[in-house]
Amino acid sequence: ALRARAEVDNIRKRSQAEVASIRRYAVEGFARELLGVRDSLDLARGVDLSTADGDVAEKVVEGLDITLKQLDSLMEKFPIQAVEPEVGEKLDPELHQAVSTVESDELEPNCIHQCIQKGYRLHDRLLRPAMVIVAKPPTAA
């Protein structure tokens, strides 16, 4: 009975250690993939803009486009979807955070007037809500 109890206790401790390790290193794959994007940004940051070559700006923009493609690919691999509300879309408090209001004749009240910052979701979980400006009815003058 004592051996069985000790064995159960050892299994429990090993399981707890494994769960702790899994939690600690759960983002390891994502972090490893993200390092390539970081390297690309470091290379872009190291470009000498004071050179006389007129193609430098074009090369920087091209490098940024490639880096954005790397990041988009990474976000696709780890299902991270952007939350990009359209102008006129109804405010959804589950996905959007209203940071301001603006009077509008063209839009219904509580509809999105402008998206300030995209939001992001991981599977079904919201990582960050989209920051939006919401329309409100005009005040009577």
PDB file of C-alpha atoms in Angstrom:
ATOM      1  CA  ALA A   1       0.000   0.000   0.000  1.00  0.00           C
ATOM      2  CA  LEU A   2       2.872   2.354   0.837  1.00  0.00           C
ATOM      3  CA  ARG A   3       4.582   1.585  -2.474  1.00  0.00           C
ATOM      4  CA  ALA A   4       1.371   2.226  -4.391  1.00  0.00           C
ATOM      5  CA  ARG A   5       0.858   5.506  -2.552  1.00  0.00           C
ATOM      6  CA  ALA A   6       4.475   6.550  -3.237  1.00  0.00           C
ATOM      7  CA  GLU A   7       4.096   5.604  -6.919  1.00  0.00           C
ATOM      8  CA  VAL A   8       0.904   7.665  -7.237  1.00  0.00           C
ATOM      9  CA  ASP A   9       2.648  10.578  -5.527  1.00  0.00           C
ATOM     10  CA  ASN A  10       5.626  10.305  -7.915  1.00  0.00           C
ATOM     11  CA  ILE A  11       3.304  10.193 -10.951  1.00  0.00           C
ATOM     12  CA  ARG A  12       1.472  13.266  -9.673  1.00  0.00           C
ATOM     13  CA  LYS A  13       4.741  15.168  -9.177  1.00  0.00           C
ATOM     14  CA  ARG A  14       6.015  14.181 -12.646  1.00  0.00           C
ATOM     15  CA  SER A  15       2.718  15.261 -14.208  1.00  0.00           C
ATOM     16  CA  GLN A  16       2.853  18.616 -12.441  1.00  0.00           C
ATOM     17  CA  ALA A  17       6.440  19.146 -13.610  1.00  0.00           C
ATOM     18  CA  GLU A  18       5.470  18.270 -17.207  1.00  0.00           C
ATOM     19  CA  VAL A  19       2.497  20.642 -17.137  1.00  0.00           C
ATOM     20  CA  ALA A  20       4.700  23.428 -15.751  1.00  0.00           C
ATOM     21  CA  SER A  21       7.268  22.782 -18.490  1.00  0.00           C
ATOM     22  CA  ILE A  22       4.594  22.780 -21.210  1.00  0.00           C
ATOM     23  CA  ARG A  23       3.188  26.078 -19.957  1.00  0.00           C
ATOM     24  CA  ARG A  24       6.628  27.637 -19.708  1.00  0.00           C
ATOM     25  CA  TYR A  25       7.685  26.681 -23.226  1.00  0.00           C
ATOM     26  CA  ALA A  26       4.296  26.751 -24.985  1.00  0.00           C
ATOM     27  CA  VAL A  27       5.310  29.669 -27.190  1.00  0.00           C
ATOM     28  CA  GLU A  28       8.694  28.212 -28.117  1.00  0.00           C
ATOM     29  CA  GLY A  29       7.697  27.405 -31.720  1.00  0.00           C
ATOM     30  CA  PHE A  30       6.135  30.819 -32.192  1.00  0.00           C
ATOM     31  CA  ALA A  31       9.162  32.556 -30.682  1.00  0.00           C
ATOM     32  CA  ARG A  32      11.558  30.592 -32.919  1.00  0.00           C
ATOM     33  CA  GLU A  33       9.586  31.639 -36.021  1.00  0.00           C
ATOM     34  CA  LEU A  34       9.444  35.231 -34.810  1.00  0.00           C
ATOM     35  CA  LEU A  35      13.239  35.450 -34.668  1.00  0.00           C
ATOM     36  CA  GLY A  36      13.413  35.587 -38.492  1.00  0.00           C
ATOM     37  CA  VAL A  37      11.146  38.631 -38.504  1.00  0.00           C
ATOM     38  CA  ARG A  38      13.283  40.237 -35.805  1.00  0.00           C
ATOM     39  CA  ASP A  39      16.450  39.575 -37.842  1.00  0.00           C
ATOM     40  CA  SER A  40      14.891  41.222 -40.902  1.00  0.00           C
ATOM     41  CA  LEU A  41      13.951  44.285 -38.867  1.00  0.00           C
ATOM     42  CA  ASP A  42      17.490  44.476 -37.470  1.00  0.00           C
ATOM     43  CA  LEU A  43      18.868  44.432 -41.025  1.00  0.00           C
ATOM     44  CA  ALA A  44      16.472  47.218 -42.051  1.00  0.00           C
ATOM     45  CA  ARG A  45      17.466  49.249 -39.013  1.00  0.00           C
ATOM     46  CA  GLY A  46      21.133  48.935 -39.981  1.00  0.00           C
ATOM     47  CA  VAL A  47      20.678  50.530 -43.414  1.00  0.00           C
ATOM     48  CA  ASP A  48      22.700  53.735 -43.767  1.00  0.00           C
ATOM     49  CA  LEU A  49      20.225  56.329 -45.041  1.00  0.00           C
ATOM     50  CA  SER A  50      22.903  58.990 -45.418  1.00  0.00           C
ATOM     51  CA  THR A  51      24.465  57.328 -48.455  1.00  0.00           C
ATOM     52  CA  ALA A  52      24.161  59.095 -51.787  1.00  0.00           C
ATOM     53  CA  ASP A  53      22.445  56.093 -53.402  1.00  0.00           C
ATOM     54  CA  GLY A  54      18.889  57.094 -54.357  1.00  0.00           C
ATOM     55  CA  ASP A  55      17.727  53.483 -54.297  1.00  0.00           C
ATOM     56  CA  VAL A  56      18.140  53.199 -50.511  1.00  0.00           C
ATOM     57  CA  ALA A  57      14.570  54.228 -49.745  1.00  0.00           C
ATOM     58  CA  GLU A  58      13.232  51.777 -52.321  1.00  0.00           C
ATOM     59  CA  LYS A  59      15.351  48.996 -50.851  1.00  0.00           C
ATOM     60  CA  VAL A  60      14.144  49.787 -47.337  1.00  0.00           C
ATOM     61  CA  VAL A  61      10.511  49.705 -48.481  1.00  0.00           C
ATOM     62  CA  GLU A  62      11.158  46.436 -50.320  1.00  0.00           C
ATOM     63  CA  GLY A  63      12.761  44.989 -47.177  1.00  0.00           C
ATOM     64  CA  LEU A  64       9.819  46.092 -45.066  1.00  0.00           C
ATOM     65  CA  ASP A  65       7.418  44.451 -47.526  1.00  0.00           C
ATOM     66  CA  ILE A  66       9.361  41.194 -47.263  1.00  0.00           C
ATOM     67  CA  THR A  67       9.373  41.453 -43.472  1.00  0.00           C
ATOM     68  CA  LEU A  68       5.607  42.030 -43.427  1.00  0.00           C
ATOM     69  CA  LYS A  69       5.146  38.960 -45.630  1.00  0.00           C
ATOM     70  CA  GLN A  70       7.248  36.948 -43.168  1.00  0.00           C
ATOM     71  CA  LEU A  71       5.113  38.201 -40.300  1.00  0.00           C
ATOM     72  CA  ASP A  72       1.864  37.480 -42.180  1.00  0.00           C
ATOM     73  CA  SER A  73       3.101  33.952 -42.901  1.00  0.00           C
ATOM     74  CA  LEU A  74       3.943  33.477 -39.244  1.00  0.00           C
ATOM     75  CA  MET A  75       0.516  34.717 -38.201  1.00  0.00           C
ATOM     76  CA  GLU A  76      -1.097  32.317 -40.653  1.00  0.00           C
ATOM     77  CA  LYS A  77       0.940  29.393 -39.329  1.00  0.00           C
ATOM     78  CA  PHE A  78      -0.153  30.168 -35.760  1.00  0.00           C
ATOM     79  CA  PRO A  79      -3.772  31.029 -36.524  1.00  0.00           C
ATOM     80  CA  ILE A  80      -3.751  34.710 -35.622  1.00  0.00           C
ATOM     81  CA  GLN A  81      -6.406  36.647 -37.519  1.00  0.00           C
ATOM     82  CA  ALA A  82      -6.692  40.408 -37.751  1.00  0.00           C
ATOM     83  CA  VAL A  83      -9.878  42.093 -36.576  1.00  0.00           C
ATOM     84  CA  GLU A  84     -10.337  44.918 -39.089  1.00  0.00           C
ATOM     85  CA  PRO A  85     -13.758  46.528 -38.744  1.00  0.00           C
ATOM     86  CA  GLU A  86     -15.156  48.330 -41.770  1.00  0.00           C
ATOM     87  CA  VAL A  87     -16.552  51.854 -41.688  1.00  0.00           C
ATOM     88  CA  GLY A  88     -20.290  51.619 -41.043  1.00  0.00           C
ATOM     89  CA  GLU A  89     -20.062  48.244 -39.306  1.00  0.00           C
ATOM     90  CA  LYS A  90     -21.991  47.980 -36.041  1.00  0.00           C
ATOM     91  CA  LEU A  91     -19.840  48.218 -32.893  1.00  0.00           C
ATOM     92  CA  ASP A  92     -19.269  44.771 -31.380  1.00  0.00           C
ATOM     93  CA  PRO A  93     -18.004  45.096 -27.787  1.00  0.00           C
ATOM     94  CA  GLU A  94     -16.640  41.551 -28.017  1.00  0.00           C
ATOM     95  CA  LEU A  95     -14.230  42.585 -30.822  1.00  0.00           C
ATOM     96  CA  HIS A  96     -14.001  46.381 -30.717  1.00  0.00           C
ATOM     97  CA  GLN A  97     -13.044  48.976 -28.144  1.00  0.00           C
ATOM     98  CA  ALA A  98     -14.523  52.416 -28.671  1.00  0.00           C
ATOM     99  CA  VAL A  99     -11.907  55.011 -27.774  1.00  0.00           C
ATOM    100  CA  SER A 100     -13.827  58.051 -28.952  1.00  0.00           C
ATOM    101  CA  THR A 101     -17.062  59.190 -30.539  1.00  0.00           C
ATOM    102  CA  VAL A 102     -17.712  61.598 -33.370  1.00  0.00           C
ATOM    103  CA  GLU A 103     -20.957  63.196 -34.497  1.00  0.00           C
ATOM    104  CA  SER A 104     -22.078  61.927 -37.880  1.00  0.00           C
ATOM    105  CA  ASP A 105     -25.059  62.410 -40.165  1.00  0.00           C
ATOM    106  CA  GLU A 106     -23.940  59.678 -42.578  1.00  0.00           C
ATOM    107  CA  LEU A 107     -23.593  56.808 -40.105  1.00  0.00           C
ATOM    108  CA  GLU A 108     -26.032  55.229 -37.697  1.00  0.00           C
ATOM    109  CA  PRO A 109     -25.276  55.676 -33.996  1.00  0.00           C
ATOM    110  CA  ASN A 110     -22.919  53.025 -32.568  1.00  0.00           C
ATOM    111  CA  CYS A 111     -21.461  52.291 -35.993  1.00  0.00           C
ATOM    112  CA  ILE A 112     -17.753  52.441 -36.647  1.00  0.00           C
ATOM    113  CA  HIS A 113     -16.596  55.758 -38.076  1.00  0.00           C
ATOM    114  CA  GLN A 114     -12.865  54.931 -38.185  1.00  0.00           C
ATOM    115  CA  CYS A 115     -10.559  52.079 -37.206  1.00  0.00           C
ATOM    116  CA  ILE A 116      -7.519  53.421 -35.365  1.00  0.00           C
ATOM    117  CA  GLN A 117      -5.764  50.134 -34.632  1.00  0.00           C
ATOM    118  CA  LYS A 118      -6.426  46.574 -35.776  1.00  0.00           C
ATOM    119  CA  GLY A 119      -7.347  43.933 -33.265  1.00  0.00           C
ATOM    120  CA  TYR A 120      -6.173  40.320 -33.308  1.00  0.00           C
ATOM    121  CA  ARG A 121      -7.622  36.915 -32.446  1.00  0.00           C
ATOM    122  CA  LEU A 122      -5.937  33.602 -31.753  1.00  0.00           C
ATOM    123  CA  HIS A 123      -8.400  30.883 -32.743  1.00  0.00           C
ATOM    124  CA  ASP A 124     -11.563  32.025 -30.924  1.00  0.00           C
ATOM    125  CA  ARG A 125      -9.804  34.083 -28.243  1.00  0.00           C
ATOM    126  CA  LEU A 126      -9.413  37.831 -28.616  1.00  0.00           C
ATOM    127  CA  LEU A 127      -5.792  38.899 -28.094  1.00  0.00           C
ATOM    128  CA  ARG A 128      -6.440  42.615 -28.569  1.00  0.00           C
ATOM    129  CA  PRO A 129      -9.641  44.436 -29.506  1.00  0.00           C
ATOM    130  CA  ALA A 130      -9.713  46.757 -32.500  1.00  0.00           C
ATOM    131  CA  MET A 131      -9.540  50.407 -31.384  1.00  0.00           C
ATOM    132  CA  VAL A 132     -12.292  52.358 -33.116  1.00  0.00           C
ATOM    133  CA  ILE A 133     -14.013  55.720 -33.243  1.00  0.00           C
ATOM    134  CA  VAL A 134     -17.789  55.339 -33.089  1.00  0.00           C
ATOM    135  CA  ALA A 135     -20.454  57.539 -34.651  1.00  0.00           C
ATOM    136  CA  LYS A 136     -23.028  59.261 -32.498  1.00  0.00           C
ATOM    137  CA  PRO A 137     -26.048  61.309 -33.499  1.00  0.00           C
ATOM    138  CA  PRO A 138     -25.416  65.024 -34.035  1.00  0.00           C
ATOM    139  CA  THR A 139     -26.451  67.308 -31.211  1.00  0.00           C
ATOM    140  CA  ALA A 140     -29.226  69.799 -31.917  1.00  0.00           C
ATOM    141  CA  ALA A 141     -27.835  73.310 -32.218  1.00  0.00           C
TER     142      ALA A 141
END
